[in-house]
Amino acid sequence: MTPGGEPLLHPAELSHAVPRHRAKVGSLGCLCKTNSFSSSICDDTSIELFDVKEEEIVSLEEADHLRPLETPISHPNKKLFYSVGSQYPGHLSSEHPTRDRKRLVSWGGMEQHAFEISSTPSRVQEKLQERLSRSQGARHKSGQLDDNVFREQNPRLIYIDDPKRTNDKFEFSSNEIRTSKYTLITFLPKNLFIQFHRVAYLYFLAIAALNQLPPLAVFGRTVSLFPLLFVLTVTAVKDGYEDWRRHRSDRKENNREALVFQSGQFEPKKWKKIQAGEVVKIWANETIPCDMVLLGTSDPSGIAYIQTMNLDGESNLKTRYARQETASVVANCGSISGLVRCEQPNRNIYEFTANMEFRGHKFPLSQSNIILRGCQLKNTEWVIGVVVYTGQETKAMLNSAASPAKRSKLEGYMNRETLWLSIFLLIMCSVVALGMGLWLERHKEQLDTLPYYRKRYFTQGRKDGKRYKYYGIAMETFFSFLSSIIVFQIMIPISLYITMELVRLGQSYFMIGDKHMYDSSTDSRFQCRSLNINEDLGQIRYIFSDKTGTLTQNKMEFRRASVHGKNYGASLLPAESLHEVNVAGFPRRWKLQSEISVDLELMGMLHKDVDGEDKIAAHEFFLTLAACNTVIPIITPGLPAGDPGCDLLENMEEIVYQGESPDEQALVAAASAYGYTLCERTSGHIVVDVNGQKLRLDVLGLHEFDSVRKRMSVVIRFPDNSVKVLVKGADISMFSTFAKGTENDDFIRISTQGHLTQYSSLGLRTLVVAARDLIGEELEEWQCMYEDASTSLTDRAAKLRQTAALVECNLRLLGATGIEDKLQDGVPEAIESLRQAGIKVWVLTGDKQETAISIGLSCKLLTTDMHQIIINGSAEDECRNLLLEAKSKYCHNPSNCSDQQWKWTKDAAMDYLGILDYSKTGNRSAWSFGKEESMGSPSLALIIDGTSLVYILEKDLEAELFELATACRVVLCCRVAPLQKAGVVDLVKSRTDDMTLAIGDGANDVSMIQMADVGVGICGQEGRQAVMASDFAMGQFRFLKRLLLVHGHWNYQRVGYLVLYNFYRNAVFVFMLFWYILCTAFSTTSALTDWSSVFYSVIYTSVPTIVVGILDKDLSHRTLLQHPKLYGAGHRQESYNLHLFWFTMLDTLWQSLFLFYIPLYTYRGSSIDIWSLGSLWTIAVVILVNVHLAMDIQRWVTITHAAVWGSIVITYACMVVLDSIPVFPNYWTIYHLALSPTYWLTILLIIIVALLPRFFCKVVYQIIWPSDIQIAREAEAQRKRSNFEPKPGRDSG
């Protein structure tokens, strides 16, 4: 009930009432999410960082009290189970602490990742964060929160079901959101302000402004504005349409309705009117309208399941909890009034620090008690919560910043060449201005009689004798300089920016539609999330790859088990093949979603009647696998009668395990296959079906995995009232926690270590399992410490660290597991092709060194003949010595290591083409790529661990590592943290001009992806954080081969040629105008009409450029995939470089000379007027640049023909229209010219003479110095011709 007595829930809604009776339990009935750490052996500032998945593990969190034993379980068809002797004091409660770090745990010797951001960050962290910020532009700050938030800032006060009092100071925002950029009033000024951030637009704005001045009005004032207005209008329309869609989406979102408690009942209310402090009810499958603290759910234990895909991209269900104090009151129609003190709004979706005052009690709230805007309620009938953050202050809206934009390397080079063009422009303008000044000085006595430069008016009237458009030689010279800039303005190609955007858009369309990059298993297509760096895909030199989920499937299979010193799993059979009946004769009740293979010997031992040490250890081993996790079981009804095998299966229920870690799911599924099935989990207990007998275990506390302890533990009370600590973790952290035992214990430990080494060599991910009893004073001490730590608002992490250390010691070794993470299809072939293409592949993983090496061998990253350089240092001096020793041994001269690597690279570039010398063989059909030549030096593989990287990246040993790493063909980094991954990428990126690509599938890869020049996300099992942070996304690693070798090569070749051609196309037009001005007394007059000058770049020549930039292909995809070494053309910058630029400019100069002077001398002495000659120059330059383009097109298709030749037709059509307008000075000129044969012969002569040197050079180079691309083209063409030739000996009749 509310304070006024109104019930929150009507009796009809109480499908699961919670009785008031409470049994007495002498322990905490809770599952606690902790930020626990190992015993304080490790200091925060000297933490060994490991690669902990930077995703959120949402484990089952505590409810403050055990669910009353008589309470019916919320799922139908479930039986009631009771724990024996359970008692608890009602005042004891426990809550999950705020976590200092966001993390996901992949258990065992598996990937373990963590952002370790301590209160005193190390220099390497500060340096990497600074570099990340520089490389990505403005980024939002880390969402890290301080545990002492309440001491550092004023908390937000939320009065439950009292929005008026909560908002009395109007300090909270409304729940209305706004994602649009503009309003009707701000659209024009704001959009123009954003567009004019481009320097080129400011340049053309200045040109247009100059043309408005009377002394400088070279073109018509309206005409001069047309190009800039066209570009601005197109961009504004696009931006306006996108923003209109945002407005529409905002209106739809803000006008959705939710049930809000008003006037004693829940009534619909629009989202935008919801206020902080109101109580809201959400039904199943509905979207959460604001950030809410849970008060109660349809489940009596207060559990709710949510899907956070809209927030972090993850599809797995996450668990949230209502405090048992409020959940029981809501379920019993009690009044809800209280106070929530919470932190101020922030971006961190993985933390929430607050406490609640309710009925005289004060208890903490954590991230597990809040549901965020944008999430969806799943598998829960309803939830009720109080609103704490609304509108723009919700965590979802605070995290809505766009990904930083990247700029392509080729675009940087283009800006360099644009600077050269600007210099050309200034030189030409200076020549014209100087010529003008000298000409005026020479003819200054004649200026009164010259029509253009006369000083005074000749006409009779009031202006007679007055000055006429003459400002003196100095000013006329200055005006001539400015006028020349206006005339030559298209030397800087404004149209190139739009052309490149359209071309990249077209390229992305075909990449997205490539059926060879479609992943049917995940139904995911290739995604282009950034349109600015398509051409960079053709110049990649280094690939930095995650392993788990990127090279492997991240679908774990339980393969091996070491139990009590004995190895099992050498011979496995599918569990389903055991006739669905277990060894002891009990029919199996549970059917797993996927088939699990089991070891018959181990299965038989588990079902023996005798109670030997082996069986006891095996029992506790699998019980730990089933209990020590955060997996949630979801049960579906059994198979209907009538199905095949229904006699055995009709009573079976299918069970699906939901968990954010595939490793945990695999371990729990394996335990079920051996007869230990986790079938129920609530906030205070779990139920494990042990061979048909239900075993209810009370969960007293759970110490979650973290990157310092590298293990997880759960404290369990058994029905006989005994308490055990069940622990699993990485071997490097577990073996130091075992109790000293007998010789047999030592034998078991040594045997288990041997098995772990064997599993790692097989590429399996390893995990150690242990347990211990917890009794007497130690149990009481742990309970007190656990309660204090989990409810503390200050120093919570340190207290939980000590609490975990209290019970995670003196453990008894039970065994170890080996989980297989299979390689994705096509990974070895893809890596081999990438290496043949001259790309170095570095793997950065959090796995053990042995596991990483094994995977490296299986995916052909490592070969058996490679010399492995292993750097495993535990101190700065040790790391330095290892680096220097490796350099002196393998590089012969440490100081020249980089020079030697450069030589190797250069030799490889010369040798790997495998091109035959045609001058000697004379047989082009013999062309083929040879195998990669030996470089004369041993192949090196560098293997380094995360601990060494801590010292190397922080202690200024980066230069030594870089020299050694670049001398190796393979680099494998093990046990690395996410920030270390970014550091390794930056190590290469900051010291070379080579392009880098990072590929990963998890949130721990985000920093690496954003640091690299190109970031690729894998749509995998670990959510979509990597995809959302990436530039490109795909379903499988093998698609990277096609993306780079095919699309990357095509895009680079197209865009490189596109930029050079645009420079040429505009420059030849400007040079033609320049020659004309030199022949007209430097007067900056033009023989071309204003409209012809404007239409030249916008209409006459733009379409062919775009079509060729999208569709042209120098080689087929089959050839590019068959011969990966062709990718080296991008490394050598064959399609775009400074030499090609200067060659293009020389060719442009030649063509412009003949373009101008052939018509001039052809019509010398004739009566043709200047406008007719200008018409001839216009059509001639359009035909010339299109034929020039046609000479370079590699692949002709129908649309290419239509674009190139259609462009000439459109030019003629426009000229006919313009010449038919009587008010224009060029009226009817085209009609007179077209009737003369001289006109057509002149155009033909221009084309032949202007393009002859280019044609000659192309032929000579292709015959004498052919590139590998040209050779491949000829081989491809010859192959096609041979396919069409008739077979010898075949009867033609």
Tab-separated table of C-alpha atoms in Angstrom, residues 611-753:
chain	number	residue	atom	x	y	z
A	611	ASP	CA	32.409	-44.478	-1.405
A	612	GLY	CA	36.130	-44.303	-2.185
A	613	GLU	CA	38.296	-41.205	-2.268
A	614	ASP	CA	38.091	-41.061	-6.056
A	615	LYS	CA	34.308	-41.047	-6.051
A	616	ILE	CA	34.095	-38.452	-3.273
A	617	ALA	CA	36.518	-36.189	-5.139
A	618	ALA	CA	34.608	-36.700	-8.392
A	619	HIS	CA	31.316	-35.925	-6.628
A	620	GLU	CA	32.631	-32.672	-5.207
A	621	PHE	CA	34.338	-31.897	-8.535
A	622	PHE	CA	31.127	-31.964	-10.557
A	623	LEU	CA	29.123	-30.400	-7.749
A	624	THR	CA	31.533	-27.440	-7.905
A	625	LEU	CA	31.100	-27.190	-11.652
A	626	ALA	CA	27.321	-27.146	-11.206
A	627	ALA	CA	27.232	-24.713	-8.265
A	628	CYS	CA	30.164	-22.320	-8.635
A	629	ASN	CA	28.865	-20.140	-11.464
A	630	THR	CA	26.315	-17.490	-12.358
A	631	VAL	CA	24.481	-19.521	-14.995
A	632	ILE	CA	20.685	-19.416	-15.059
A	633	PRO	CA	18.788	-22.590	-16.037
A	634	ILE	CA	15.690	-22.219	-18.212
A	635	ILE	CA	13.510	-25.316	-18.390
A	636	THR	CA	11.081	-26.174	-21.169
A	637	PRO	CA	8.397	-28.920	-21.028
A	638	GLY	CA	9.201	-32.478	-22.037
A	639	LEU	CA	8.660	-34.027	-25.445
A	640	PRO	CA	5.074	-34.886	-26.377
A	641	ALA	CA	4.002	-38.476	-26.507
A	642	GLY	CA	4.134	-40.103	-29.913
A	643	ASP	CA	7.611	-38.953	-30.761
A	644	PRO	CA	10.210	-41.610	-31.534
A	645	GLY	CA	11.607	-42.893	-28.308
A	646	CYS	CA	8.816	-41.355	-26.313
A	647	ASP	CA	8.911	-44.179	-23.810
A	648	LEU	CA	12.245	-42.865	-22.596
A	649	LEU	CA	11.911	-39.204	-23.422
A	650	GLU	CA	8.315	-38.336	-22.639
A	651	ASN	CA	9.260	-37.304	-19.105
A	652	MET	CA	12.439	-35.486	-20.106
A	653	GLU	CA	12.609	-31.748	-19.802
A	654	GLU	CA	14.931	-29.719	-22.008
A	655	ILE	CA	17.157	-27.366	-20.081
A	656	VAL	CA	18.908	-24.358	-21.559
A	657	TYR	CA	21.633	-22.558	-19.664
A	658	GLN	CA	21.787	-18.774	-19.987
A	659	GLY	CA	25.113	-17.216	-19.136
A	660	GLU	CA	27.338	-14.479	-20.417
A	661	SER	CA	30.412	-16.679	-20.382
A	662	PRO	CA	30.489	-19.592	-22.856
A	663	ASP	CA	33.040	-21.254	-20.561
A	664	GLU	CA	30.604	-21.348	-17.660
A	665	GLN	CA	27.849	-22.700	-19.877
A	666	ALA	CA	30.157	-25.486	-21.083
A	667	LEU	CA	31.152	-26.461	-17.536
A	668	VAL	CA	27.579	-26.510	-16.250
A	669	ALA	CA	26.443	-28.508	-19.296
A	670	ALA	CA	29.282	-30.982	-18.730
A	671	ALA	CA	28.260	-31.428	-15.093
A	672	SER	CA	24.718	-32.126	-16.264
A	673	ALA	CA	25.941	-34.732	-18.742
A	674	TYR	CA	27.651	-36.531	-15.864
A	675	GLY	CA	24.487	-36.430	-13.760
A	676	TYR	CA	24.839	-33.145	-11.841
A	677	THR	CA	22.209	-30.879	-13.348
A	678	LEU	CA	21.722	-27.334	-12.156
A	679	CYS	CA	17.955	-27.021	-12.501
A	680	GLU	CA	16.965	-24.025	-10.371
A	681	ARG	CA	18.535	-20.826	-9.142
A	682	THR	CA	17.032	-18.146	-6.936
A	683	SER	CA	18.541	-15.311	-4.986
A	684	GLY	CA	19.175	-17.499	-1.940
A	685	HIS	CA	19.556	-21.079	-3.098
A	686	ILE	CA	20.228	-23.408	-5.993
A	687	VAL	CA	18.857	-26.865	-6.752
A	688	VAL	CA	21.087	-29.522	-8.317
A	689	ASP	CA	19.605	-32.751	-9.653
A	690	VAL	CA	22.156	-35.429	-8.695
A	691	ASN	CA	21.201	-38.539	-10.663
A	692	GLY	CA	17.491	-37.987	-10.157
A	693	GLN	CA	17.637	-36.755	-6.561
A	694	LYS	CA	17.070	-33.080	-5.945
A	695	LEU	CA	19.682	-31.448	-3.732
A	696	ARG	CA	18.872	-27.998	-2.447
A	697	LEU	CA	21.895	-25.907	-1.512
A	698	ASP	CA	21.647	-22.593	0.300
A	699	VAL	CA	24.001	-20.009	-1.140
A	700	LEU	CA	25.509	-18.057	1.714
A	701	GLY	CA	27.755	-15.898	-0.450
A	702	LEU	CA	29.464	-15.700	-3.767
A	703	HIS	CA	32.861	-14.159	-4.424
A	704	GLU	CA	32.877	-13.209	-8.061
A	705	PHE	CA	35.847	-13.702	-10.318
A	706	ASP	CA	38.234	-10.779	-10.697
A	707	SER	CA	41.524	-10.185	-12.414
A	708	VAL	CA	43.595	-10.072	-9.224
A	709	ARG	CA	42.431	-13.261	-7.541
A	710	LYS	CA	41.757	-14.944	-10.900
A	711	ARG	CA	39.295	-17.298	-9.257
A	712	MET	CA	35.689	-17.540	-8.127
A	713	SER	CA	34.235	-19.082	-4.992
A	714	VAL	CA	30.820	-19.813	-3.576
A	715	VAL	CA	29.936	-20.643	0.038
A	716	ILE	CA	27.271	-23.356	0.172
A	717	ARG	CA	25.203	-24.777	3.045
A	718	PHE	CA	24.242	-28.400	2.445
A	719	PRO	CA	21.054	-30.073	3.731
A	720	ASP	CA	23.039	-31.693	6.560
A	721	ASN	CA	23.944	-28.158	7.735
A	722	SER	CA	27.572	-28.510	6.696
A	723	VAL	CA	29.147	-25.559	4.871
A	724	LYS	CA	31.673	-25.836	2.063
A	725	VAL	CA	33.613	-23.375	-0.047
A	726	LEU	CA	33.695	-24.403	-3.707
A	727	VAL	CA	36.383	-22.684	-5.773
A	728	LYS	CA	37.488	-22.669	-9.395
A	729	GLY	CA	40.113	-20.540	-11.060
A	730	ALA	CA	43.264	-20.241	-13.123
A	731	ASP	CA	46.096	-22.584	-12.242
A	732	ILE	CA	48.576	-19.764	-11.572
A	733	SER	CA	46.350	-18.470	-8.791
A	734	MET	CA	45.010	-21.747	-7.411
A	735	PHE	CA	48.146	-23.750	-6.639
A	736	SER	CA	49.294	-21.205	-4.058
A	737	THR	CA	46.068	-21.651	-2.076
A	738	PHE	CA	46.255	-25.407	-1.444
A	739	ALA	CA	46.741	-26.788	2.038
A	740	LYS	CA	49.886	-28.734	2.849
A	741	GLY	CA	48.929	-32.372	2.846
A	742	THR	CA	50.186	-35.911	2.674
A	743	GLU	CA	52.392	-37.491	0.055
A	744	ASN	CA	49.258	-38.596	-1.749
A	745	ASP	CA	48.105	-34.967	-1.919
A	746	ASP	CA	51.483	-33.998	-3.375
A	747	PHE	CA	51.193	-36.773	-5.925
A	748	ILE	CA	47.732	-35.572	-6.926
A	749	ARG	CA	49.025	-32.022	-7.256
A	750	ILE	CA	51.984	-33.047	-9.447
A	751	SER	CA	49.766	-35.265	-11.591
A	752	THR	CA	47.232	-32.489	-12.049
A	753	GLN	CA	49.970	-30.056	-13.073
